[in-house]
Coordinates of C-alpha atoms in Angstrom, one line a residue:
X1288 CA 0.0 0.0 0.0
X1289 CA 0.9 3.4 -0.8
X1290 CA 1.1 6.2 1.3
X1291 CA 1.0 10.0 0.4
X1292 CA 3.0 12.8 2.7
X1293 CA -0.6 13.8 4.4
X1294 CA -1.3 9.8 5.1
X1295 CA 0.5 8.9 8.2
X1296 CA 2.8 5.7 7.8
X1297 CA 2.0 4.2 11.6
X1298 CA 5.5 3.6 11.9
X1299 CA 8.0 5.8 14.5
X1300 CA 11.1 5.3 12.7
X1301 CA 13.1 7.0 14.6
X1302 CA 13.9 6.2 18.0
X1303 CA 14.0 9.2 21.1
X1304 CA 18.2 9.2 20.8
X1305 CA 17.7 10.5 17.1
X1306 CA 14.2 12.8 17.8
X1307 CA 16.8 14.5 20.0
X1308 CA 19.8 14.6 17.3
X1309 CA 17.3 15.9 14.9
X1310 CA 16.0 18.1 17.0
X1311 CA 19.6 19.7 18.0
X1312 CA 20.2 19.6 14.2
X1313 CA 17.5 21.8 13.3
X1314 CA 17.9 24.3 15.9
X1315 CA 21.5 24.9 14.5
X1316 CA 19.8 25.2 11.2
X1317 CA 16.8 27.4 12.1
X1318 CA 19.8 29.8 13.6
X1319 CA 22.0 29.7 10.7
X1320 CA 18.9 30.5 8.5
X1321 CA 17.7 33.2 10.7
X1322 CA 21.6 34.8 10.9
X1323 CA 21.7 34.9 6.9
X1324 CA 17.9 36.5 6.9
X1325 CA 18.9 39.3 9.4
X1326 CA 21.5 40.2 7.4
X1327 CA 19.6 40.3 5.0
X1328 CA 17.3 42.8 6.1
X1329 CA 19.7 45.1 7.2
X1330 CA 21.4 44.6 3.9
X1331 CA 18.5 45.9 2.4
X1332 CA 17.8 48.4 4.5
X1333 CA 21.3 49.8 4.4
X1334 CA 20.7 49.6 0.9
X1335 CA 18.0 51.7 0.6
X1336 CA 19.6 54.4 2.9
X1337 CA 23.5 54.3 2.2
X1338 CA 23.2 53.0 -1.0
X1339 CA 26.1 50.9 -0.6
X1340 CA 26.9 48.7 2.3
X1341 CA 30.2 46.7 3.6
X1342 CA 31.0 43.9 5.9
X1343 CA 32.0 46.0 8.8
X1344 CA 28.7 47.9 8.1
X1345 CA 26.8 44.6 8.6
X1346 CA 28.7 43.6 11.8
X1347 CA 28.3 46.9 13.1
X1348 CA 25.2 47.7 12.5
X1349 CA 22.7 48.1 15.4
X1350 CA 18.8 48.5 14.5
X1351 CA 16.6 50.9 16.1
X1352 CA 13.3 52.6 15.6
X1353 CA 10.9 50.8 13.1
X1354 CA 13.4 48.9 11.4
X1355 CA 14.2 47.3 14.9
X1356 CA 10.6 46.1 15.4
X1357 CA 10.6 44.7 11.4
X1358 CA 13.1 43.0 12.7
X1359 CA 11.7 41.3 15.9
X1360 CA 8.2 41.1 14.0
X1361 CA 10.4 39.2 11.3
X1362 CA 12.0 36.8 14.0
X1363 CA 8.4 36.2 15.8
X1364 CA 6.8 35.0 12.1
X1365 CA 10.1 32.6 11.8
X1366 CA 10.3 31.5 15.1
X1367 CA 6.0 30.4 14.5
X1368 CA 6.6 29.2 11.1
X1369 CA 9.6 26.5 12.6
X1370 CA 7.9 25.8 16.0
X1371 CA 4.5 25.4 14.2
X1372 CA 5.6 23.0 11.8
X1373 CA 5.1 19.6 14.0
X1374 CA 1.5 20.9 14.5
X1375 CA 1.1 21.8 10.7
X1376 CA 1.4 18.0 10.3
X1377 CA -1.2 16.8 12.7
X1378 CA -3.6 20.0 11.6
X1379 CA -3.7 20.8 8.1
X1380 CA -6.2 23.8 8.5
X1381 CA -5.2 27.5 9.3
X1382 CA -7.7 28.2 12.1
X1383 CA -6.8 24.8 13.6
X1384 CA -3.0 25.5 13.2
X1385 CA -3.3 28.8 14.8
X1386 CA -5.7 27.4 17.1
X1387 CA -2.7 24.8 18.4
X1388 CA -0.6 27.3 17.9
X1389 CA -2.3 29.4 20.8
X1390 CA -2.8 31.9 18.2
X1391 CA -6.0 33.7 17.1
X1392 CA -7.4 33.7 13.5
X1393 CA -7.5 36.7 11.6
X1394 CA -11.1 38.3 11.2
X1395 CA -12.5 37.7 7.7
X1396 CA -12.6 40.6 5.4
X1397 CA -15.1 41.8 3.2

């Protein structure tokens, strides 16, 4: 019989030793990831406002105002989208994502 990615398989391949090395694996990814995208949004940014921008800018750079809360807002959607992706598997619709998630649906629009 064939399964398809949404099907669960019954079987728990992986034993708690690896969930754990997985798990340590992916947190080094999920900081890598979010080191290269902060960069990349002051890359931009410095960008936008220099028009030029150098390593020691990037290193030195230190955010403020609203570029500082793009930032954190930035970090919050990442930090949902990689800590909500065990529940996206179990719950495959928005509201019962963000529901797990402990997060509230957005009000439709009209």
């Amino acid at each position: 019989m064939e399964h398809t990615v949404s099907e669960p398989t019954g079987t728990d391949y992986l034993g708690s030793e690896s969930v754990t090395d997985v798990a340590r694996m992916l947190m080094a990814l999920a900081s890598e990831v979010w080191i290269m995208r902060d960069r990349q949004i002051v890359t931009e940014y410095l960008l936008e406002t220099k028009g030029s921008v150098t390593r020691e800018d990037l290193d030195e750079f230190v955010p403020s105002g609203d570029l500082a809360a793009q930032i954190t807002a930035e970090r919050e959607r990442f930090a949902r989208l990689v800590a909500g992706a065990p529940i996206a598997a179990v719950r495959r619709s928005v509201p019962e994502i963000l529901d797990r998630a402990g997060l509230k649906a957005p009000a439709p629009t009209n």
